[in-house]
Short mmCIF file of C-alpha atoms and ligand atoms in Angstrom, two decimals:
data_model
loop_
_atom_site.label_atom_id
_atom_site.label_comp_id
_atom_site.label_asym_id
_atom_site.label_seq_id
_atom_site.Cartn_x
_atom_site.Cartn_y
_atom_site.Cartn_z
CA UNK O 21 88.87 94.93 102.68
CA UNK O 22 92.34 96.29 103.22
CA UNK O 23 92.75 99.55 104.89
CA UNK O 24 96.08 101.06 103.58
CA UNK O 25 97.72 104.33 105.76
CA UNK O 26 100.11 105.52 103.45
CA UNK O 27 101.43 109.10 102.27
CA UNK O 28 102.61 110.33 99.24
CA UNK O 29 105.93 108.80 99.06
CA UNK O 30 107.94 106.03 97.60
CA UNK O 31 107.07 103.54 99.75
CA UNK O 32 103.14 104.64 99.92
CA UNK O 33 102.85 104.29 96.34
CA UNK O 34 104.45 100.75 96.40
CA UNK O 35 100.98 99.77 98.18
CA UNK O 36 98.55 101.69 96.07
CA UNK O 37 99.85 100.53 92.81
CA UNK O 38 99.78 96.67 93.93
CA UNK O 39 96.19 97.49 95.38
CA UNK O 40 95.39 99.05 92.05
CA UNK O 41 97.07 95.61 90.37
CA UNK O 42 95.40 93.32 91.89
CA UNK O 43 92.10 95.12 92.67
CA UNK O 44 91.62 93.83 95.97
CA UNK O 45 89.43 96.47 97.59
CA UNK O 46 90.68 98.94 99.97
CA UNK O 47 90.34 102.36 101.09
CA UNK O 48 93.34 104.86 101.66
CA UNK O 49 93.79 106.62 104.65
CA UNK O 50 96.57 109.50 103.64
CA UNK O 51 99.14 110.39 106.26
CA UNK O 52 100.19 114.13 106.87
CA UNK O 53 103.80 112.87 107.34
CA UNK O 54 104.95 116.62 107.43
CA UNK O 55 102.41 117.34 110.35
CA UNK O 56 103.44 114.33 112.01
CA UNK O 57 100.69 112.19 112.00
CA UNK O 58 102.98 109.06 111.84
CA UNK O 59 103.44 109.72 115.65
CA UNK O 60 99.77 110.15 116.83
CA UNK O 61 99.29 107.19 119.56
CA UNK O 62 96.56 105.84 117.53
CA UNK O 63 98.95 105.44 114.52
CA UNK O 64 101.44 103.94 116.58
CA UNK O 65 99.31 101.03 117.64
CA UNK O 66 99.66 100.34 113.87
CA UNK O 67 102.94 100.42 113.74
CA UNK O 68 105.27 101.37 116.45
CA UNK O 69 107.87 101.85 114.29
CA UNK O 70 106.08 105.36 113.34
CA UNK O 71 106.64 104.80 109.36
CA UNK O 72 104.29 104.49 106.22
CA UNK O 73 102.61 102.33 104.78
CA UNK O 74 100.55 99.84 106.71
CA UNK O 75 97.86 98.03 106.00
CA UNK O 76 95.24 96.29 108.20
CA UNK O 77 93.50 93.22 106.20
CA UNK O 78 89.80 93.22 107.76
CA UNK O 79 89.37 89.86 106.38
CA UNK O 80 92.03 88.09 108.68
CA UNK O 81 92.46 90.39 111.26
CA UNK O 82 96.31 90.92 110.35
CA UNK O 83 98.18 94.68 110.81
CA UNK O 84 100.95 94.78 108.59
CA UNK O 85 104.00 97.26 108.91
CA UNK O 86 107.01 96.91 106.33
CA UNK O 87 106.40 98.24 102.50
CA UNK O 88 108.10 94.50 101.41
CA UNK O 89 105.79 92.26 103.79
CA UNK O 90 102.60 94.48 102.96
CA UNK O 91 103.83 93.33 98.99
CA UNK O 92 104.19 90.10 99.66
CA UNK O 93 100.79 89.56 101.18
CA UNK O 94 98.60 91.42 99.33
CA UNK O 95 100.10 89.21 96.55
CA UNK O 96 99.67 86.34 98.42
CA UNK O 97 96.19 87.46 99.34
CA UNK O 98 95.23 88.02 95.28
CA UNK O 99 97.28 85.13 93.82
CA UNK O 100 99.20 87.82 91.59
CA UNK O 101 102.66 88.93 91.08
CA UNK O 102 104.42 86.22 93.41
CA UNK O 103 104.81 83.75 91.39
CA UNK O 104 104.22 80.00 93.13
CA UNK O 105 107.76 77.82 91.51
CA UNK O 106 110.25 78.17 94.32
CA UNK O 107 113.22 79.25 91.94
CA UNK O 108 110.77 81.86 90.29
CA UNK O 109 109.60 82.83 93.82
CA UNK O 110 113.16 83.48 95.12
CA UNK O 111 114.47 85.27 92.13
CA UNK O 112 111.81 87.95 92.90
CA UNK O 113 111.66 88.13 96.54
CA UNK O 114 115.79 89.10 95.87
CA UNK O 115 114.50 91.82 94.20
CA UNK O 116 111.87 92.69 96.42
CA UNK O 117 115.21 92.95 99.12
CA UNK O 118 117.22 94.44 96.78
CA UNK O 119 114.42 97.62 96.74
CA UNK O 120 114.04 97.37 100.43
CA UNK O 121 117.38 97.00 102.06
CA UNK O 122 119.68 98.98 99.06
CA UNK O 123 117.74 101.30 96.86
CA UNK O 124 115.28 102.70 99.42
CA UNK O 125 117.95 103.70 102.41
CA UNK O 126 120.08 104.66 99.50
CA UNK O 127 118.15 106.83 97.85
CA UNK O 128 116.49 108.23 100.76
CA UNK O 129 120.09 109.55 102.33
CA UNK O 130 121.12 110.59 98.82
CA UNK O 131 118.08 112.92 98.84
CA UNK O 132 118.95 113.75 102.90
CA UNK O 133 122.42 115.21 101.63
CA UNK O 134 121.17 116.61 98.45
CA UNK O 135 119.07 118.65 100.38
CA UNK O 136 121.22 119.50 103.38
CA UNK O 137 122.13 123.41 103.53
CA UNK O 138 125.27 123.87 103.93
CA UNK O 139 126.01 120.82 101.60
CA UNK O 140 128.44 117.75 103.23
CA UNK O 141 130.10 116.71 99.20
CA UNK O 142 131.73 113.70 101.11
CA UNK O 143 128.33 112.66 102.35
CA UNK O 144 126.14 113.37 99.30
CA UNK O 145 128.68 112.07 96.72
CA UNK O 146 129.33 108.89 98.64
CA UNK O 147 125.33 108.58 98.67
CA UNK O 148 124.71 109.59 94.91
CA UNK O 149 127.94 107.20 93.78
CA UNK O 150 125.95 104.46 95.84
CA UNK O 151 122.28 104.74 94.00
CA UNK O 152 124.78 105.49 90.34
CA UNK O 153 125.99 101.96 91.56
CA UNK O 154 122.44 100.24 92.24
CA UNK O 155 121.32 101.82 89.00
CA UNK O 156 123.79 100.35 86.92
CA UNK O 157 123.25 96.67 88.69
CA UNK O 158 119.58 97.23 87.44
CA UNK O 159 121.02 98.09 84.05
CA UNK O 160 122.74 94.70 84.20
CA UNK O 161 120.15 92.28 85.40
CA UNK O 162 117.77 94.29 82.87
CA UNK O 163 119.79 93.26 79.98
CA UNK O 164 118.56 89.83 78.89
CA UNK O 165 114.86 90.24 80.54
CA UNK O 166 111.91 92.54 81.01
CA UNK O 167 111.07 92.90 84.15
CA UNK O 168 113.53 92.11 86.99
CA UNK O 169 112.38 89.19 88.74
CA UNK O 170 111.59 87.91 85.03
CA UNK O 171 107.79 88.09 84.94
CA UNK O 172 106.52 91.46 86.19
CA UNK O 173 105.91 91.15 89.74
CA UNK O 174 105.96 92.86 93.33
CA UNK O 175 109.82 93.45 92.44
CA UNK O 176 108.70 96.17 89.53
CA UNK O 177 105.76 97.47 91.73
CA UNK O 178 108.76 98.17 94.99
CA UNK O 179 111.31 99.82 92.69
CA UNK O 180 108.79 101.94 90.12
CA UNK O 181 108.11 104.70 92.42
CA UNK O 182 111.86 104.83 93.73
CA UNK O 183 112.92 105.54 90.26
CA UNK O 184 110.83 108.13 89.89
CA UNK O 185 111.98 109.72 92.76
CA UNK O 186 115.52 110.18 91.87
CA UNK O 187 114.88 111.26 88.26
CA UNK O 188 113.03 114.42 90.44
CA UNK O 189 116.12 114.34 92.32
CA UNK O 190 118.22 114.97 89.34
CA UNK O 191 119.17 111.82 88.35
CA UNK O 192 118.55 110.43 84.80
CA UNK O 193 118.57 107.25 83.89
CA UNK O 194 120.15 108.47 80.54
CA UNK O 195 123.62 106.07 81.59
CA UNK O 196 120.89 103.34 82.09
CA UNK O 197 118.81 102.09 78.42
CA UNK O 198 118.25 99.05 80.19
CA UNK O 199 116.59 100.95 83.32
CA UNK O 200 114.81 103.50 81.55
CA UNK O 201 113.52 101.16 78.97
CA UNK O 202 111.59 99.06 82.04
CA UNK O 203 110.98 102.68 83.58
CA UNK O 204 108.66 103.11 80.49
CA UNK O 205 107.24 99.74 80.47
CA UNK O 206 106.37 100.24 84.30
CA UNK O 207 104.70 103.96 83.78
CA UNK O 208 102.93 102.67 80.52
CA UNK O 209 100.64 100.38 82.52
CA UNK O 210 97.40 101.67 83.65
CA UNK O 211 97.31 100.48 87.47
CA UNK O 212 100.43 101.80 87.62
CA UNK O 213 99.49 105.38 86.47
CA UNK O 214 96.60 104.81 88.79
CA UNK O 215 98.66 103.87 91.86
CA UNK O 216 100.59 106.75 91.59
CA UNK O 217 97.89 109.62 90.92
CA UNK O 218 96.12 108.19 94.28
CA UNK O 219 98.78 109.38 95.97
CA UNK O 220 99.59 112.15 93.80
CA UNK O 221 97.45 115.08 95.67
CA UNK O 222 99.60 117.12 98.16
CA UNK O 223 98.55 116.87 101.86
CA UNK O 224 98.87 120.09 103.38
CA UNK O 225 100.93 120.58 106.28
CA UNK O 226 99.52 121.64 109.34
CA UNK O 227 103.05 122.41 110.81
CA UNK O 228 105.38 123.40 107.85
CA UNK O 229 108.41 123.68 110.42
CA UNK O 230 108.00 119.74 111.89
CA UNK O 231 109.94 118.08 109.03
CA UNK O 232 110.67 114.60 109.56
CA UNK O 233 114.03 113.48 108.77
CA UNK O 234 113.22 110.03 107.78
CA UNK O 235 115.77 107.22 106.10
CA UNK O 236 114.54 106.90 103.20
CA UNK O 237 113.71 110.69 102.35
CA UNK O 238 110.25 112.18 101.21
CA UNK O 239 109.80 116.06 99.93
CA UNK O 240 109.00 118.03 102.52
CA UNK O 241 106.41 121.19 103.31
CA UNK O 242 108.80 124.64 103.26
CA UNK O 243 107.66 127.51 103.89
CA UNK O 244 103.92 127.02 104.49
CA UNK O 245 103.93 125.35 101.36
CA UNK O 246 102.44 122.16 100.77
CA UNK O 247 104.07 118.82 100.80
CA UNK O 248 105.45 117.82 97.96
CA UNK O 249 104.79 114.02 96.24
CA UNK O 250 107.62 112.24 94.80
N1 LIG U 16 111.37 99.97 105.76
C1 LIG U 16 110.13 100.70 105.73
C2 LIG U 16 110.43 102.17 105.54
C3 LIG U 16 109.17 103.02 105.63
C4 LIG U 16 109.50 104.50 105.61
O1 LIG U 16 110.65 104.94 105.76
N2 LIG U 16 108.45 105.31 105.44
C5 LIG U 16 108.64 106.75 105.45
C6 LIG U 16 108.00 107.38 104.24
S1 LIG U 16 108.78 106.84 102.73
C7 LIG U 16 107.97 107.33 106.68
O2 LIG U 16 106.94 106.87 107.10
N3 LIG U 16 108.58 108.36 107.26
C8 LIG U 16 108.02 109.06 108.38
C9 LIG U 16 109.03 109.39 109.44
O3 LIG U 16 110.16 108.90 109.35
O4 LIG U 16 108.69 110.13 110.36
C10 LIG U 16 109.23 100.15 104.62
O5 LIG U 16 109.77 99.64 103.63
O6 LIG U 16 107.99 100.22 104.75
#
């Protein structure tokens, strides 16, 4: 049984939709990331580094911090979506990096500075010229394949629900066929859908005012309204 703490963000919804993929069996312990649950002691002896998702495998023990690392063993775990053939392996895992070290910090300060009252235009149009960048490498590795590691894989699943994000913070991926015809691909599959509606549901905030200003960027409670899902 895996026991996934996540919260209705990008990098939650990475973890559902593999669970939902592979159909390992888990149950979903949603965050309050507005409320600042991800700095409870009990949730830092999960992760100290205070961030969504982790996972705890009850069949071998293991606590796992790190959206990619959670990916690659719940793959690992299921025999799915990692492929085995080294060169295979290694031209998704590039991917997988690709997701974790550009698009998600990326994306996450271009929503930071899209938000930011009064607005910084050096700071958000250096960010948004950075993801228009990623976007069109996408667009060029998409090209001659479809999916980006070649077979789908835990590359998709990582990048899915970031591109969902930015299109509901104002980007299109009009500029990008290539992207937007694997965007559709990605939404068209069932798990997929199912991932994301599991996180879907709002948490309420119990504090509206504690917003955490995280790297990557989620939607935020305002106002004693609820926190948004992305
Ligand atoms: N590198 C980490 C980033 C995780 C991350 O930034 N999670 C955000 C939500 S998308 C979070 O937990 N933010 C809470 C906070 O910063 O207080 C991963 O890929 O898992």
């Amino acid at each position: 049984m895996i026991e996934l703490y996540a919260a209705s963000t990008p990098n939650g919804r990475k973890a559902t939709i593999m669970l939902e993929e592979t159909g390992l069996p888990y149950r979903l312990h949603t965050l309050d990331l507005s409320a600042g649950d991800q700095h409870t002691p009990a949730f830092r002896q999960l992760n100290p580094n205070g961030k969504i998702p982790v996972i705890v495998d009850t069949d071998t023990g293991q606590t796992i911090a790190e959206s990619g690392a959670i990916l690659i063993h719940l793959a690992e775990k299921a025999g799915a979506l990692l492929p085995a053939d080294p060169a295979s392996r290694m031209a998704v895992l590039q991917w997988l990096l690709f997701q974790v070290g550009s698009v998600g910090p990326m994306a996450g300060q271009y929503n930071h500075f899209r938000r930011h009252e009064p607005r910084d235009e050096y700071a958000f149009g250096r960010y948004r010229d950075e993801v228009l960048r990623l976007l069109g490498v996408m667009n060029d590795a998409l090209k001659d394949r479809d999916f980006m590691g070649g077979d789908y894989s835990i590359a998709d699943i990582a990048l899915v629900p970031w591109l969902r994000a930015l299109q509901r913070w104002d980007l299109s991926l009009t500029d990008y066929p290539n992207v937007s015809a694997w965007y559709q691909r990605l939404m068209a599959r069932p798990a997929v859908s199912r991932g994301f509606a599991m996180l879907d549901t709002p948490v309420r905030s119990k504090d509206a005012r504690a917003e955490p200003d995280t790297d990557e960027g989620i939607l935020l409670a305002h106002n004693g309204s609820t926190a948004g899902s992305v």
